Tab-separated table of N, CA and C in Angstrom:
chain	number	residue	atom	x	y	z
A	7	MET	N	7.086	-1.900	-13.346
A	7	MET	CA	6.808	-1.202	-12.310
A	7	MET	C	8.090	-0.861	-11.793
A	8	ASP	N	7.884	0.503	-11.068
A	8	ASP	CA	9.547	1.488	-11.062
A	8	ASP	C	9.518	0.850	-9.571
A	9	PRO	N	11.022	1.267	-9.004
A	9	PRO	CA	11.335	0.711	-7.956
A	9	PRO	C	10.592	1.435	-6.512
A	10	ILE	N	10.133	2.625	-6.772
A	10	ILE	CA	9.482	3.407	-5.599
A	10	ILE	C	7.993	2.771	-5.406
A	11	SER	N	7.477	2.221	-6.511
A	11	SER	CA	5.728	1.942	-6.518
A	11	SER	C	6.278	0.774	-5.937
A	12	LEU	N	6.714	-0.372	-6.230
A	12	LEU	CA	7.259	-1.556	-5.536
A	12	LEU	C	7.857	-1.687	-4.331
A	13	GLY	N	8.624	-0.575	-4.005
A	13	GLY	CA	8.914	-0.733	-2.158
A	13	GLY	C	7.518	0.110	-1.638
A	14	PHE	N	6.753	1.107	-1.711
A	14	PHE	CA	5.631	1.252	-1.078
A	14	PHE	C	4.284	0.426	-1.367
A	15	TYR	N	4.290	-0.471	-2.034
A	15	TYR	CA	3.280	-1.309	-1.679
A	15	TYR	C	4.152	-2.307	-1.030
A	16	ALA	N	5.120	-2.977	-0.966
A	16	ALA	CA	5.889	-3.912	-0.594
A	16	ALA	C	5.741	-3.423	1.359
A	17	LEU	N	5.942	-2.291	1.245
A	17	LEU	CA	5.674	-2.179	2.943
A	17	LEU	C	4.307	-1.987	3.264
A	18	VAL	N	3.308	-1.892	2.264
A	18	VAL	CA	1.780	-1.568	2.766
A	18	VAL	C	1.925	-2.847	3.177
A	19	CYS	N	1.729	-3.987	1.815
A	19	CYS	CA	1.302	-5.247	2.242
A	19	CYS	C	2.155	-6.074	3.236
A	20	GLY	N	3.248	-5.516	3.732
A	20	GLY	CA	3.882	-6.259	4.765
A	20	GLY	C	3.311	-5.758	6.184
A	21	CYS	N	2.985	-4.886	6.314
A	21	CYS	CA	1.949	-4.081	7.492
A	21	CYS	C	0.993	-4.677	7.790
A	22	LEU	N	0.698	-4.873	6.354
A	22	LEU	CA	-1.125	-5.687	6.572
A	22	LEU	C	-0.864	-7.109	6.826
A	23	SER	N	0.034	-7.894	6.495
A	23	SER	CA	0.434	-9.438	6.304
A	23	SER	C	0.821	-9.364	8.087
A	24	VAL	N	0.820	-8.434	8.754
A	24	VAL	CA	1.248	-8.454	10.544
A	24	VAL	C	0.112	-8.875	10.993
A	25	ALA	N	-1.029	-8.265	10.209
A	25	ALA	CA	-2.161	-7.813	11.284
A	25	ALA	C	-3.241	-8.913	10.562
A	26	ALA	N	-2.862	-9.107	9.464
A	26	ALA	CA	-4.091	-10.322	8.547
A	26	ALA	C	-4.275	-11.379	9.861
A	27	PRO	N	-3.784	-12.131	10.256
A	27	PRO	CA	-4.221	-13.606	10.969
A	27	PRO	C	-5.369	-13.109	12.171
A	28	ARG	N	-5.039	-11.578	12.552
A	28	ARG	CA	-6.310	-10.696	13.300
A	28	ARG	C	-7.255	-10.565	12.921
A	29	LEU	N	-7.594	-10.299	11.716
A	29	LEU	CA	-8.515	-9.824	11.162
A	29	LEU	C	-10.110	-10.229	10.979
A	30	GLY	N	-9.674	-11.696	11.163
A	30	GLY	CA	-10.920	-12.794	10.876
A	30	GLY	C	-11.303	-13.840	9.984
A	31	GLY	N	-11.931	-14.265	9.617
A	31	GLY	CA	-12.120	-14.957	8.286
A	31	GLY	C	-11.727	-14.101	7.078
A	32	LEU	N	-12.108	-15.624	6.285
A	32	LEU	CA	-11.244	-14.842	4.403
A	32	LEU	C	-12.197	-13.496	3.839
A	33	ALA	N	-13.678	-13.815	3.788
A	33	ALA	CA	-14.118	-12.208	3.616
A	33	ALA	C	-13.933	-11.034	4.341
A	34	PRO	N	-13.005	-10.815	5.764
A	34	PRO	CA	-12.970	-9.652	6.360
A	34	PRO	C	-11.664	-9.294	5.718
A	35	ARG	N	-10.953	-10.421	5.634
A	35	ARG	CA	-9.344	-10.181	5.007
A	35	ARG	C	-9.114	-9.393	4.029
A	36	LEU	N	-10.084	-9.988	2.591
A	36	LEU	CA	-10.357	-9.921	1.458
A	36	LEU	C	-10.712	-8.075	1.313
A	37	ALA	N	-11.695	-7.750	1.970
A	37	ALA	CA	-11.985	-6.674	2.137
A	37	ALA	C	-11.322	-5.672	2.671
A	38	ILE	N	-11.047	-5.798	3.206
A	38	ILE	CA	-10.036	-5.073	4.126
A	38	ILE	C	-8.435	-4.572	3.654
A	39	GLY	N	-8.103	-6.172	2.797
A	39	GLY	CA	-7.112	-5.947	1.792
A	39	GLY	C	-7.337	-5.151	0.360
A	40	ALA	N	-8.385	-5.214	-0.083
A	40	ALA	CA	-9.171	-4.556	-1.061
A	40	ALA	C	-8.712	-2.868	-0.374
A	41	GLY	N	-9.618	-2.550	0.164
A	41	GLY	CA	-9.793	-1.065	0.932
A	41	GLY	C	-7.908	-0.494	0.890
A	42	VAL	N	-7.372	-1.108	1.689
A	42	VAL	CA	-5.939	-0.965	2.058
A	42	VAL	C	-5.239	-0.395	0.337
A	43	GLY	N	-5.839	-1.838	-0.144
A	43	GLY	CA	-4.988	-1.550	-1.547
A	43	GLY	C	-5.241	0.042	-2.329
A	44	LEU	N	-6.649	0.181	-1.803
A	44	LEU	CA	-7.114	1.713	-2.737
A	44	LEU	C	-6.836	3.005	-2.199
A	45	ILE	N	-6.324	2.731	-0.779
A	45	ILE	CA	-6.151	3.802	0.100
A	45	ILE	C	-4.725	4.180	-0.300
A	46	ALA	N	-4.010	2.818	-0.306
A	46	ALA	CA	-2.642	3.273	-1.361
A	46	ALA	C	-1.802	3.582	-2.475
A	47	ALA	N	-3.293	3.418	-2.997
A	47	ALA	CA	-3.194	3.641	-4.661
A	47	ALA	C	-3.330	5.384	-4.708
A	48	THR	N	-4.086	5.568	-3.806
A	48	THR	CA	-4.708	6.512	-3.835
A	48	THR	C	-3.387	7.636	-3.501
A	49	PHE	N	-2.957	7.470	-2.364
A	49	PHE	CA	-1.853	8.322	-1.508
A	49	PHE	C	-0.856	8.257	-2.226
A	50	LEU	N	-0.553	7.087	-3.477
A	50	LEU	CA	1.301	7.317	-3.497
A	50	LEU	C	1.674	8.443	-4.676
A	51	PRO	N	0.601	8.916	-5.477
A	51	PRO	CA	1.186	9.952	-6.260
A	51	PRO	C	0.962	11.097	-5.413
A	52	MET	N	0.369	11.332	-4.333
A	52	MET	CA	0.510	12.788	-3.566
A	52	MET	C	2.065	12.209	-2.814
A	53	LEU	N	2.313	11.301	-1.871
A	53	LEU	CA	3.549	11.138	-1.609
A	53	LEU	C	4.332	11.182	-2.751
A	54	ARG	N	4.339	11.059	-3.820
A	54	ARG	CA	5.652	10.978	-4.870
A	54	ARG	C	5.982	12.264	-5.207
A	55	GLY	N	4.682	13.295	-5.271
A	55	GLY	CA	4.679	14.592	-5.580
A	55	GLY	C	5.574	15.209	-4.348
A	56	MET	N	4.998	15.169	-3.020
A	56	MET	CA	5.177	15.337	-1.394
A	56	MET	C	7.069	15.265	-1.609
A	57	LEU	N	7.617	14.457	-2.125
A	57	LEU	CA	8.960	13.987	-2.150
A	57	LEU	C	9.800	14.140	-3.399
A	58	ASP	N	9.196	14.995	-4.645
A	58	ASP	CA	9.604	14.968	-5.660
A	58	ASP	C	10.123	14.164	-6.226
A	59	VAL	N	9.794	13.140	-6.129
A	59	VAL	CA	10.058	11.782	-6.659
A	59	VAL	C	9.594	11.765	-8.174
A	60	THR	N	10.254	11.642	-9.123
A	60	THR	CA	9.918	11.584	-10.741
A	60	THR	C	10.150	10.476	-11.328
A	61	TYR	N	9.753	9.456	-11.876
A	61	TYR	CA	10.599	8.049	-12.809
A	61	TYR	C	10.063	8.213	-13.828
């Protein structure tokens, strides 16, 4: 994994972990985590294009 992807997903996971205890039980946290992961994976290529970052 390249440094840009690693940093991006670390930031997304870090932000999600701050809110995780308040999100409810296991099932809601898993569903929210999966949704956030899908959104993050969708937006990373767009962000890379906007920032003109290539690896």
